[in-house]
Each structure stands twice: as C-alpha cells, then as structure tokens.
CSV table of C-alpha atoms in Angstrom, one decimal:
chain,number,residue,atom,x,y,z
K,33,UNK,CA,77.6,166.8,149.8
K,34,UNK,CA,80.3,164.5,150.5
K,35,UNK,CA,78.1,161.6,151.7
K,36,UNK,CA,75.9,162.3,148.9
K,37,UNK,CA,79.2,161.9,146.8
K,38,UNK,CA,79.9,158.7,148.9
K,39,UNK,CA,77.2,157.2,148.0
K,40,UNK,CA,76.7,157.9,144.5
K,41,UNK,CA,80.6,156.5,144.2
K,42,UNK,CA,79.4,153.2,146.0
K,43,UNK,CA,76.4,152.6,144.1
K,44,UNK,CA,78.5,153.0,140.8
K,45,UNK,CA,80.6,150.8,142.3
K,46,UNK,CA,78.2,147.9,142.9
K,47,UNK,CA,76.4,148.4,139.2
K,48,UNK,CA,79.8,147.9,137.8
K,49,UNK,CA,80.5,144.9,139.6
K,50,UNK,CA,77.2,143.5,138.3
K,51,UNK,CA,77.4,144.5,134.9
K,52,UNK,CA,81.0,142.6,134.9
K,53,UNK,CA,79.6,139.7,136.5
K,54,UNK,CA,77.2,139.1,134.1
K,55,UNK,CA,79.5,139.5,131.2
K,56,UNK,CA,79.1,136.5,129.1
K,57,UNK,CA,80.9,133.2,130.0
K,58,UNK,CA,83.2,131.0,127.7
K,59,UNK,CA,81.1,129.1,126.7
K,60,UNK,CA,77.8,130.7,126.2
K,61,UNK,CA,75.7,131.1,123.6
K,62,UNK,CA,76.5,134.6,123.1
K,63,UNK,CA,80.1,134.2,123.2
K,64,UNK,CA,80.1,131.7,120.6
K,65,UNK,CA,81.8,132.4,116.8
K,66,UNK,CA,79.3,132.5,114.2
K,67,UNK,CA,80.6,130.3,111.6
K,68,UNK,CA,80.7,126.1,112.2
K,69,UNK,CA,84.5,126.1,114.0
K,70,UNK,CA,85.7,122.9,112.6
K,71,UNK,CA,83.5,120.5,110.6
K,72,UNK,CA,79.7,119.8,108.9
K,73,UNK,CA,78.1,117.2,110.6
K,74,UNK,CA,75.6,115.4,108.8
K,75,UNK,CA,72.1,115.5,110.4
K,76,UNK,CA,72.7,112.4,111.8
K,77,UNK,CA,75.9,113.2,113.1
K,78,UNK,CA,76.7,112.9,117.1
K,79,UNK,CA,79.1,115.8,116.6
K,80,UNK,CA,77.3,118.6,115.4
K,81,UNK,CA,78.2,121.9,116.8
K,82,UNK,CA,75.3,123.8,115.4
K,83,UNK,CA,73.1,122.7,118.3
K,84,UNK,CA,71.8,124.9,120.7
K,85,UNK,CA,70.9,122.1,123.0
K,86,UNK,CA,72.4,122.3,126.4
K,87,UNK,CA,74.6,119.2,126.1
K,88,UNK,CA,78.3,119.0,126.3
K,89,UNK,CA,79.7,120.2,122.9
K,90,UNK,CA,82.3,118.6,120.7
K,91,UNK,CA,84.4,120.2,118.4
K,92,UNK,CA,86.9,119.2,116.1
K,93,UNK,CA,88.2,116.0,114.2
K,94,UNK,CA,87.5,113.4,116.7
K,95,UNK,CA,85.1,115.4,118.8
K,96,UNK,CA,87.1,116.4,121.5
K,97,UNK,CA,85.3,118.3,124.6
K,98,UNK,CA,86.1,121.5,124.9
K,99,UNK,CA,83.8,122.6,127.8
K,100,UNK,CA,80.4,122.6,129.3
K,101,UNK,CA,77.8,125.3,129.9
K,102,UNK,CA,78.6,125.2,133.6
K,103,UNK,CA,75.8,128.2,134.2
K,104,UNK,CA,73.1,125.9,132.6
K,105,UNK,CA,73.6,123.1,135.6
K,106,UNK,CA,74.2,120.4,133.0
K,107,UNK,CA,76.0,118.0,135.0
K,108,UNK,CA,73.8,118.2,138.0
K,109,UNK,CA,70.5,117.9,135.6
K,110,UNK,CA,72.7,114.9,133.4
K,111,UNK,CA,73.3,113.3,137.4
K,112,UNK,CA,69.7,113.5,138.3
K,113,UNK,CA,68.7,112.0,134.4
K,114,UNK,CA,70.7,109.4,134.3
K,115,UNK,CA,72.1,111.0,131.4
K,116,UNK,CA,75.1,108.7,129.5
K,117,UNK,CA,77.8,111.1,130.9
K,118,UNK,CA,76.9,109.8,134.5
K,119,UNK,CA,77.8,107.3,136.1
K,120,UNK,CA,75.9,104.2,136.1
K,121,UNK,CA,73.6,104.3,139.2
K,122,UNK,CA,72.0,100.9,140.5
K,123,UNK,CA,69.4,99.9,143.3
K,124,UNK,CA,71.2,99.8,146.5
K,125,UNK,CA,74.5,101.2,145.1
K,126,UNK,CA,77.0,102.9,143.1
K,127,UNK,CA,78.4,101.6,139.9
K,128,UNK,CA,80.9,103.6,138.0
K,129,UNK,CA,80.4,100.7,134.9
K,130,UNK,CA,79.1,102.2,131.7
K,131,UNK,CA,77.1,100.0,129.8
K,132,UNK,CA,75.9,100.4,126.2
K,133,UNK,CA,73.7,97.9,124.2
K,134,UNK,CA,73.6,98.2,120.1
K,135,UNK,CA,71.6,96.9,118.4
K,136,UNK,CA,72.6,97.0,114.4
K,137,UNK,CA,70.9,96.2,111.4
K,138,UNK,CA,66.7,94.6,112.1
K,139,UNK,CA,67.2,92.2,114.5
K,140,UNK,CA,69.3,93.7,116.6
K,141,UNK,CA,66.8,96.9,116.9
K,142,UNK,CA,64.3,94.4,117.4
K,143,UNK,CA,66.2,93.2,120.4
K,144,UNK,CA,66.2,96.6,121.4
K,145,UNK,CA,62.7,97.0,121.5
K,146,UNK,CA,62.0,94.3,123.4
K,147,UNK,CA,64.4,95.3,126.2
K,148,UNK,CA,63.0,98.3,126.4
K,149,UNK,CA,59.1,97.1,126.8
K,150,UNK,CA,60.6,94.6,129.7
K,151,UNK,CA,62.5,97.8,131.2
K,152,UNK,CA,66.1,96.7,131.7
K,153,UNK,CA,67.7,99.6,133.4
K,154,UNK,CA,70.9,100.4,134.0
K,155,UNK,CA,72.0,100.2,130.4
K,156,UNK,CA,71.9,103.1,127.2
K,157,UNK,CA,70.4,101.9,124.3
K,158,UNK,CA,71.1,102.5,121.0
K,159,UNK,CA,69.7,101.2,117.8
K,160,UNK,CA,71.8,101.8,114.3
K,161,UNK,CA,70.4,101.0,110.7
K,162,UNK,CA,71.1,101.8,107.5
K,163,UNK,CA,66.5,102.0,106.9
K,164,UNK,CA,65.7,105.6,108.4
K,165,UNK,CA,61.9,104.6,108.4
K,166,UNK,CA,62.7,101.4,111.0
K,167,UNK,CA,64.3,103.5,113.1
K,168,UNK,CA,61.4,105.6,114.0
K,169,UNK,CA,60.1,103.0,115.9
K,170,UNK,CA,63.4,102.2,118.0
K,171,UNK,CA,63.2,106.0,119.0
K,172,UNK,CA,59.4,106.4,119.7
K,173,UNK,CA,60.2,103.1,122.6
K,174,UNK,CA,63.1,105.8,124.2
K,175,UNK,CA,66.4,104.3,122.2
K,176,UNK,CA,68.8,107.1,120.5
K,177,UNK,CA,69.0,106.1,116.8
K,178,UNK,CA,71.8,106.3,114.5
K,179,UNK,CA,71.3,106.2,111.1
K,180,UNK,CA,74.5,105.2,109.2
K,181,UNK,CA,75.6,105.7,105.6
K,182,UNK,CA,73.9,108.7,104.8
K,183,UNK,CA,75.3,108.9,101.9
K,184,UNK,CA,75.9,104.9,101.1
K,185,UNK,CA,72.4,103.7,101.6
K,186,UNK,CA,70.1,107.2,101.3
K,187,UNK,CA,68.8,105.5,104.4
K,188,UNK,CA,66.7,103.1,102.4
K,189,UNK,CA,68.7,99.9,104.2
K,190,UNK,CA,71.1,97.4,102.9
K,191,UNK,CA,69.2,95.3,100.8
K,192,UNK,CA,70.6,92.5,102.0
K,193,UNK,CA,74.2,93.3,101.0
K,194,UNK,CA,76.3,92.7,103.9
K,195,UNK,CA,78.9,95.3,101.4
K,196,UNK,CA,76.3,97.6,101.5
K,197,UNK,CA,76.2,97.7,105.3
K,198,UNK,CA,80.2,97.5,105.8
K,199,UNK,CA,80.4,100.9,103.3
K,200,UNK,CA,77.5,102.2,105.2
K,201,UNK,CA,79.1,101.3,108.6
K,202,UNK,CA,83.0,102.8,107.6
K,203,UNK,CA,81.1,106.2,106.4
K,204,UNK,CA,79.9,106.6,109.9
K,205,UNK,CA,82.8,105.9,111.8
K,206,UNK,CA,83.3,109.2,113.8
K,207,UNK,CA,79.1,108.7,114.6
K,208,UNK,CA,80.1,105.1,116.2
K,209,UNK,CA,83.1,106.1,118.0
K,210,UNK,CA,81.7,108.9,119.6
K,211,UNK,CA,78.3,106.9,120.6
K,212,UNK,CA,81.0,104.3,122.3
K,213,UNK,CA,83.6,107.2,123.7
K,214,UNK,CA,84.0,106.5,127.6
K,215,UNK,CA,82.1,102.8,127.6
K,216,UNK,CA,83.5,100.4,129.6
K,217,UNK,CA,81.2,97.5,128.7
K,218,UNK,CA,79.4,96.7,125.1
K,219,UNK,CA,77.0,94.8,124.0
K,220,UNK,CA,76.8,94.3,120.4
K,221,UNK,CA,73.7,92.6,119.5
K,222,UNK,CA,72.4,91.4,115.6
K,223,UNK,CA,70.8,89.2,113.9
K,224,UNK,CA,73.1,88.1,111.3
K,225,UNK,CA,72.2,86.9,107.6
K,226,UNK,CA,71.3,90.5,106.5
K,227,UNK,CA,72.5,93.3,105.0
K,228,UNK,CA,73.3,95.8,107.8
K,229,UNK,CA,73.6,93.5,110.6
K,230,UNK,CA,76.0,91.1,108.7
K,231,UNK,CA,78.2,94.5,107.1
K,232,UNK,CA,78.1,96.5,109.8
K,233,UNK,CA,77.9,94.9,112.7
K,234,UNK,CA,81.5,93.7,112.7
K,235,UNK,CA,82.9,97.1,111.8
K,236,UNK,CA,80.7,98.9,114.8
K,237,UNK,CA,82.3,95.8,117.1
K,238,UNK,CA,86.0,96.7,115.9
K,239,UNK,CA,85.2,100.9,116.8
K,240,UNK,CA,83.7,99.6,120.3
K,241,UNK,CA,86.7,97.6,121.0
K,242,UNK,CA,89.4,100.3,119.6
K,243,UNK,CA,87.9,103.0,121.9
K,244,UNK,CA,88.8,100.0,124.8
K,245,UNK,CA,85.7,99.0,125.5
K,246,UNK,CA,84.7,95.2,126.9
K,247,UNK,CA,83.3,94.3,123.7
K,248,UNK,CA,80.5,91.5,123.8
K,249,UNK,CA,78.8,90.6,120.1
K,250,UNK,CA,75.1,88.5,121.0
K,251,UNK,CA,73.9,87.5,117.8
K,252,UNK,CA,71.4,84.8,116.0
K,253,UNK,CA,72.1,82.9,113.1
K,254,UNK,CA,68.9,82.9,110.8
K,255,UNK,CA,66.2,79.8,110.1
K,256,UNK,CA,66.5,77.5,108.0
K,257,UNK,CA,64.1,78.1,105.7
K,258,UNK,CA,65.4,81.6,104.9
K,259,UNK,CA,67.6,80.1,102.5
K,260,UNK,CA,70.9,79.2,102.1
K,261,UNK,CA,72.7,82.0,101.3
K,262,UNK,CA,71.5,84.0,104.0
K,263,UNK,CA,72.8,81.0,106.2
K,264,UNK,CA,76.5,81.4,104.2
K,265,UNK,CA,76.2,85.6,105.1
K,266,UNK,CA,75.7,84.9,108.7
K,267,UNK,CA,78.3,82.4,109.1
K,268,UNK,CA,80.8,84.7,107.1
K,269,UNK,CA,79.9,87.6,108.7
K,270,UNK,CA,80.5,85.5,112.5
K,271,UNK,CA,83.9,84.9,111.4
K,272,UNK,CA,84.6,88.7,110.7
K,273,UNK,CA,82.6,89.4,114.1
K,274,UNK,CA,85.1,86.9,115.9
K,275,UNK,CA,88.1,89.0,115.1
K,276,UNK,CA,86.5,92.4,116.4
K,277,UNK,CA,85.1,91.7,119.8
K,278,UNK,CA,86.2,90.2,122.7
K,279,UNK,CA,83.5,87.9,123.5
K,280,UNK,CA,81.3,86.3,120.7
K,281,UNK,CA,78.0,84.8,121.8
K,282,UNK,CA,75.9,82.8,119.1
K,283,UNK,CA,72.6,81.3,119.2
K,284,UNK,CA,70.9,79.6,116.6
K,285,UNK,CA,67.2,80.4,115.6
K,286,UNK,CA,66.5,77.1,114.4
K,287,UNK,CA,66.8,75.9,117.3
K,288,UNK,CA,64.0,77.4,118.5
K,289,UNK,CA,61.5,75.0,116.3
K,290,UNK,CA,62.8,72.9,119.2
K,291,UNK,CA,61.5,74.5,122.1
K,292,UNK,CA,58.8,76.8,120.5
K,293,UNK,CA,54.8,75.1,120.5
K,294,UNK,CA,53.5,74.2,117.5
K,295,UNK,CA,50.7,76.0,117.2
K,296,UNK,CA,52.5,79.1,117.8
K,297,UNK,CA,52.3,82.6,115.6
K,298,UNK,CA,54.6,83.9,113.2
K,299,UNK,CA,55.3,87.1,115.0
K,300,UNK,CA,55.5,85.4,118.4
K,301,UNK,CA,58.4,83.3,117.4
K,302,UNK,CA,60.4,86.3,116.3
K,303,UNK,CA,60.0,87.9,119.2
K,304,UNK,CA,61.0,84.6,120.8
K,305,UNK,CA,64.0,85.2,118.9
K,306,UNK,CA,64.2,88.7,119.7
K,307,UNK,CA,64.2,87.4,123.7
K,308,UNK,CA,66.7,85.4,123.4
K,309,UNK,CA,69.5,88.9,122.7
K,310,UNK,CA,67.9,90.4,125.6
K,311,UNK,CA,68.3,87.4,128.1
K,312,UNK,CA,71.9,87.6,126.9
K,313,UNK,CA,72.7,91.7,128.1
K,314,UNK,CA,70.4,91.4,130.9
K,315,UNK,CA,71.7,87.9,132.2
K,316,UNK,CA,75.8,90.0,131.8
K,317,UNK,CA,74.7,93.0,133.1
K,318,UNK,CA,72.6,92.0,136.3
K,319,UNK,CA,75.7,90.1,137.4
K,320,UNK,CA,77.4,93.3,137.4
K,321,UNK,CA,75.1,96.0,137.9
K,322,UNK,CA,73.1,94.4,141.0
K,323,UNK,CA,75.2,94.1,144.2
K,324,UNK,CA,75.1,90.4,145.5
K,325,UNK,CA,75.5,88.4,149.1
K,326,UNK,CA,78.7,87.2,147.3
K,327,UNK,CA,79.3,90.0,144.6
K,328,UNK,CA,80.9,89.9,140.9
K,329,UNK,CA,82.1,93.4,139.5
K,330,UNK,CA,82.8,94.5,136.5
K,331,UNK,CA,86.5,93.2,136.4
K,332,UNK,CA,85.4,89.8,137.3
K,333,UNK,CA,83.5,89.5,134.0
K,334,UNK,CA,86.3,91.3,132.1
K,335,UNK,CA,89.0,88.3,133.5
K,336,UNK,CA,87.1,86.1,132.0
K,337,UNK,CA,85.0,87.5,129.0
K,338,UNK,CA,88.5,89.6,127.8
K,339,UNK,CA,89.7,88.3,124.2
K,340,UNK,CA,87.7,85.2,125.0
K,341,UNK,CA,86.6,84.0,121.5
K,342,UNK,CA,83.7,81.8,121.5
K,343,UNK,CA,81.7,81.8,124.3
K,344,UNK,CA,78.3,80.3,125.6
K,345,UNK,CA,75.5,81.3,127.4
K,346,UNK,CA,72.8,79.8,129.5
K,347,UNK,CA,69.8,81.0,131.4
K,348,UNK,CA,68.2,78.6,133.9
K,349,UNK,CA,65.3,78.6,136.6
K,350,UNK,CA,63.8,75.9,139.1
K,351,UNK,CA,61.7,75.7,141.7
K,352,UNK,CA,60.6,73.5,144.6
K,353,UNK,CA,62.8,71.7,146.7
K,354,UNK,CA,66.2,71.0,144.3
K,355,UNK,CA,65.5,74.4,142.6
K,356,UNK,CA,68.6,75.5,142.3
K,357,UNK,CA,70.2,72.4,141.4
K,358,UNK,CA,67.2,72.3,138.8
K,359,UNK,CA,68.2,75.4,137.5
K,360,UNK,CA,71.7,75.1,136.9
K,361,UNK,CA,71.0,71.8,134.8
K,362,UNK,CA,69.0,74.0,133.0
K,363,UNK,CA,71.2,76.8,132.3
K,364,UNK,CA,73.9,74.5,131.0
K,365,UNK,CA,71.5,72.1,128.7
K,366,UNK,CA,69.9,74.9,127.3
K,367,UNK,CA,68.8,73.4,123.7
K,368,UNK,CA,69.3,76.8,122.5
K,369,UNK,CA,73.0,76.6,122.6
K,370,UNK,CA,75.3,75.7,120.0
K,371,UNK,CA,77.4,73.2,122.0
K,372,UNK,CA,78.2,72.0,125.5
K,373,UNK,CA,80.2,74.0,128.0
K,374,UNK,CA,82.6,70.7,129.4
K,375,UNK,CA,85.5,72.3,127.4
K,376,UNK,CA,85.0,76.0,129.2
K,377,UNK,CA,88.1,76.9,131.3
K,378,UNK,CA,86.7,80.4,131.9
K,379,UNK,CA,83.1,80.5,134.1
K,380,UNK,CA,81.1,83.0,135.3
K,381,UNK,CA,77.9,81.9,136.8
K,382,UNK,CA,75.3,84.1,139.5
K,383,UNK,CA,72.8,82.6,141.2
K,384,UNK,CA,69.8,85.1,142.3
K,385,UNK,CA,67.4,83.1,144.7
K,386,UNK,CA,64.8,84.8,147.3
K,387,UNK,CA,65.5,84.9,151.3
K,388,UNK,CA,65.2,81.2,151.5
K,389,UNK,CA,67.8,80.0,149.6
K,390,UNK,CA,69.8,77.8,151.5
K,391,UNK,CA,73.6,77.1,151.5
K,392,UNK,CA,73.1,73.9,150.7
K,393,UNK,CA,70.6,74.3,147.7
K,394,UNK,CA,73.7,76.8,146.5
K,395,UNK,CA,76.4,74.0,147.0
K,396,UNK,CA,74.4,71.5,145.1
K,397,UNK,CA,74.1,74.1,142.2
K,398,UNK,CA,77.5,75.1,142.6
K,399,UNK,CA,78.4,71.4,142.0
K,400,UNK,CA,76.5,71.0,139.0
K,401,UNK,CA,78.7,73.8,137.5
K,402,UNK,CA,82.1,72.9,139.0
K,403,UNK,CA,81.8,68.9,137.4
K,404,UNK,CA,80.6,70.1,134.0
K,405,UNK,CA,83.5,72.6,132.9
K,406,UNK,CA,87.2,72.0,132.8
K,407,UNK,CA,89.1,71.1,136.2
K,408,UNK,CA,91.2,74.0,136.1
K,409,UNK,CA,88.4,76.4,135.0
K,410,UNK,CA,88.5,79.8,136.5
K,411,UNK,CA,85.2,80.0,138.0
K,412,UNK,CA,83.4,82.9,139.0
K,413,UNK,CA,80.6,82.7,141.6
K,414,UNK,CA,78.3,85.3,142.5
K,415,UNK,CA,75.2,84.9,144.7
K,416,UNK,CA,72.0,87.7,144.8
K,417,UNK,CA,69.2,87.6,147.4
K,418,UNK,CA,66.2,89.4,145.9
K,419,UNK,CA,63.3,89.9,148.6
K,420,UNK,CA,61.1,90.0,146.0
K,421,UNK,CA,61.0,86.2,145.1
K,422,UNK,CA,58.0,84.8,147.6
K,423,UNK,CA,57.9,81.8,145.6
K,424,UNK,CA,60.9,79.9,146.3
K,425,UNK,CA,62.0,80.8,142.6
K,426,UNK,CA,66.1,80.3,141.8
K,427,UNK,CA,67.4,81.7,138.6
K,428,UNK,CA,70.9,80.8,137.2
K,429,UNK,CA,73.3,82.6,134.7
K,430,UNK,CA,76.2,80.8,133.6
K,431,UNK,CA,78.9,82.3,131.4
K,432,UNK,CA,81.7,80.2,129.9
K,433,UNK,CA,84.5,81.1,127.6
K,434,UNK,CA,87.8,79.6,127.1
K,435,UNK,CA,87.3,77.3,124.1
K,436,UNK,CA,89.9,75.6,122.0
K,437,UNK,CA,90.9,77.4,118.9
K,438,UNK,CA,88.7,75.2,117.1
K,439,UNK,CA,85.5,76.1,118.8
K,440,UNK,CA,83.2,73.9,120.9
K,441,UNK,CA,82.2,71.1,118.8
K,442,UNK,CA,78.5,71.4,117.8
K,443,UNK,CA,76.1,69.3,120.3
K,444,UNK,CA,73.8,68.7,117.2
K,445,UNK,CA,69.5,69.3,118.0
K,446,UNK,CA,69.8,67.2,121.5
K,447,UNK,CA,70.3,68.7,124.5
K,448,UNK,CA,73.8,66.9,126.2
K,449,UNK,CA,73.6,64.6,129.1
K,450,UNK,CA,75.8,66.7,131.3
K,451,UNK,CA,75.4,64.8,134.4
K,452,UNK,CA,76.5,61.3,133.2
K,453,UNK,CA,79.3,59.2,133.8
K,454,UNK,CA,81.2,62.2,135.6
C-alpha cells in the first residue's frame, strides 16, 4: 500500500507540474485584456493592437514594444523571412544596415513597382498614397502599403493639392514613424508636381530623419508639357524637401526627350522615368549591401551623404578595352543630370567589373573621377568583382555631394565636356 501511495503521490506530482507549465504565458492570446489597452488604430494603422497576427505588438502613444510571443518562434520564423525586424542579410555576408525605400504619392509607387519586377533585394518596400485604389497594385507586386489621411482625403488622392497631401501626410504621422522606427538608411523617392508626392513627401522625409535615419529624397521634376504650374509645385515642394532630408537627389524628366528614341511609346517613357528612381536606391544600396575587393560600408556613405544638400548621381557602363574608363565618362556626363559634378567635394564612386578587370583599367577610371571633382574632395572608392560578368562589362556609380550653398549651376540640355582643358 505504501508504494501504491508512492506512486499515486508522484504521478500527482508530475500532472501538476504540467498543468503549471502550460499555464498561459504573458503574452498570449489568452492572457490578453479584452478591451483595446491604449488607443483605436485606424484600419490602416501600423499600430493596431486588435491583431491576432503573430507579429510583435505595439501598444501605447508612440508604439512602444512591449513583448513578443516567444512560444510562437517569431524571431526565428522573422530571421529565416527576412522579415523588417532582422537584420539585413546579403550574398556572401552579414549586414546589420536596414534599408527602407518609399515611394509617396504616383510616381514614387511607380518606382516601386518597377524595383520590385527587376528584384532589388536587400531593401523593404513601401508605397504610401493618399488614392486607396492605386495602392492595390503596389501590394499585389509584394510592397506594404500605407494609405495616409484617412480622414483628409477618404483615400480618393490629392487632387493635385500639394495641401491636400501635407494635411494628409501630418494625420498619419504615428503610421510613418513607426514604418521608419529602427532604419538606418532611407530612400525617399517621388515624383514631384503632384498632390501627394509634392505635400507629403517632405513631411514623410522630416519623420524619416527625426527617427535618425540616413535620409536620402530621389525625386523627378515633371515634363514640360505638364504645364507650368505643376513645374512651380515641384520646384516649391524641392525646396521644402531640401530642409528634411539629408541628401536630395533630382533628376529632370525632360531631360529624357534627350536620350529617349523618337518613336518611342507613351507608357514606355514613364517607365523610363520610373527607371531612373530605381537606378538611384539600387546604385546607393549595392555600394553598401554587396561586399567588395575594396569594400564601402554603410558609414562610408553616411560621411559623405550626411546633411549633404544637393547632390548628384550618375550611373555608367563600358565595355571593350577602356571600359572602365568609358564608364566613368559616362557616369559623370550623364545628360540626365541637372549639372556637373566639378564643384563636388564629397564622392563616393564603386566600380563592379567581372574577374578581368585589371588594375590599370581601375586607375584610369579612378582618374577620370579624381580630375573632375574638387582637389580636396573626400573620395570614396569601392571596387566589386562579380563572377557573373563574362563579357568584359564595367559598371560605375558615382555619388557626389558637397555643393556650394547655391547649388550646382545648371549644365543647361548639353552634356559637359568634363575631360577638357584639365
């Protein structure tokens, strides 16, 4: 009797252990209060603690963590995902840099689109728009969507009142600073002219930059033939734009009836446009994201692209036997640019070539650079070896900031002799 006393003892023992261990956790659904704890979020909104997802959960004012569901593996599903809370994980490495692309208002959802049909990875994409029907098409490519000024706009758009966006933009301020919580590098990107672009896309650039984030606008200013007062929003709305971001890149769209065929479509030029954004956040973030023979990092861009102003961009390739010389003349006279880079004293240029690039094919390229920008330019230099390229192909990104207050001086519709009388 006494072992069968033992026994029964032990096993009560062992079911009471279980039962406690499967009382519920902090954080579980069961253990959760009933009633919302401390807000409505809209159904829009990035902090609403009605959702039974699995995600982390934010409560109060400024959505503040307060835990995760540790028995639902979150962080090692978010790790294998690529989810925004993990770290930023590149071929042939570890980068801890988070980098976030929005696109606000039409153009710069466009942009969005088209980076995600060419697959740039690395980067979380996010379109934002005051017209709930465009974003459905941002979201069905694999972008989150925010939809801003609920309340503002009905999410019917702008109308083309840049006031309309701003309002829109100010309601959903808690939306954009937790979208940009914990980013370490930007991209704003917009066509500017419009409504929600022109409006809001200054004030998401000032929430990016507050939550101290390297804040980098990429925007277009509209054709010609859209009219003038379009032209007088975008310009306006650039000047706001340069007071909320580090880094302010501009390109001009007319520019493109420079470069662009005659014959060509409608549609296809837009989505030359649209190409041109993209080359800008893919030509920043490859410098950073892919590890290089000679690497740049994520604080090698910042030196330079940090409270910068003005800066300009260029994208060039050559091939054959002066390819990389070729393509650094090209990335600097890029018709597509708004002025010259002679004046930069800030440079950041990466030069990503196949196995048989040659040193001497870099110093030539290299050169090109060095005798075009200011003497006492900080200069950057990165170099990437991509097996990949069979064809002797040599692509260059250069990067220069570091403009007078006034600006660089506009290079009119030619593209500059940069190689003359230097």
């Amino acid at each position: 009797m006494r072992i069968v006393a033992a026994v029964a003892l032990h096993l009560l023992a062992l079911v009471g252990g279980a039962c406690a261990f499967h009382q519920p956790t902090a954080f579980s659904s069961s253990s959760r209060p009933a009633a919302p704890l401390a807000m409505k979020a809209s159904e829009n909104s990035l902090l609403d603690v009605e959702s039974n997802d699995e995600g982390p959960r934010r409560y109060g004012k400024n959505g503040t963590f307060l835990g995760i569901r540790r028995e639902s593996g979150y962080l090692r599903r978010s790790m294998e995902q690529g989810s925004s809370v993990a770290p930023l994980m590149p071929d042939g490495g570890l980068s801890p840099c988070v980098i976030k692309v929005l696109g606000v208002g039409g153009g710069g959802s466009n942009a969005v689109d088209r980076m995600l049909d060419t697959r740039v990875g690395g980067v979380e994409f996010w379109a934002i728009n005051t017209d709930a029907q465009a974003l459905g098409r941002s979201k069905a490519k694999g972008a989150s969507v925010l939809n801003i000024g609920a309340s503002v706009t009905r999410g019917l758009g702008a109308g083309g009142e840049p006031e309309i966006g701003r309002l829109a933009a100010e309601e959903s301020r808690e939306e954009i600073a937790a979208m940009v919580s914990g980013t370490d590098l930007c991209f704003v990107t917009s066509g500017m002219g419009g409504g929600t672009g022109s409006g809001a896309a200054p004030v998401v650039s000032e929430v990016a930059k507050e939550s101290g984030a390297l804040t980098v606008a990429i925007v277009t200013k509209p054709f010609a033939f859209e009219g003038r007062r379009r032209m007088r929003q975008a310009v306006e709305a650039i000047d706001r734009l340069r007071q909320s971001v580090d880094t302010v890149i501009v390109v001009s769209n007319n520019k493109l009836l420079d470069i662009i065929p005659e014959n060509t479509p409608l549609e296809a030029s837009f989505r030359v446009a649209d190409d041109i954004l993209r080359q800008g956040v893919v030509g920043i973030s490859e410098i950073i994201v892919r590890p290089g023979l000679i690497n740049v990092d994520f604080a090698d861009v910042r030196s330079v692209m940090q409270d910068a102003g003005t800066a300009l961009m260029g994208i060039g390739t050559g091939v054959g036997k002066t390819s990389a010389e070729d393509a650094a003349i090209a990335a600097i006279s890029s018709p597509l640019l708004d002025a010259p880079v002679e004046e930069a004293t800030g440079v950041v240029f990466n030069i990503m070539g196949g196995p048989e690039l040659s040193l001497k094919e870099v110093d030539r390229a290299a050169k090109v650079i060095y005798n075009n920008v200011d003497e006492d330019a900080n200069v950057i230099f990165g170099a990437l070896i991509d097996d990949e390229i069979a064809d002797g192909t040599v692509s260059i990104t250069v990067l220069a900031t570091g403009f007078s207050e006034q600006g660089p001086a506009s290079s009119g519709g030619d593209v500059p002799n940069f190689l003359g009388g230097r």
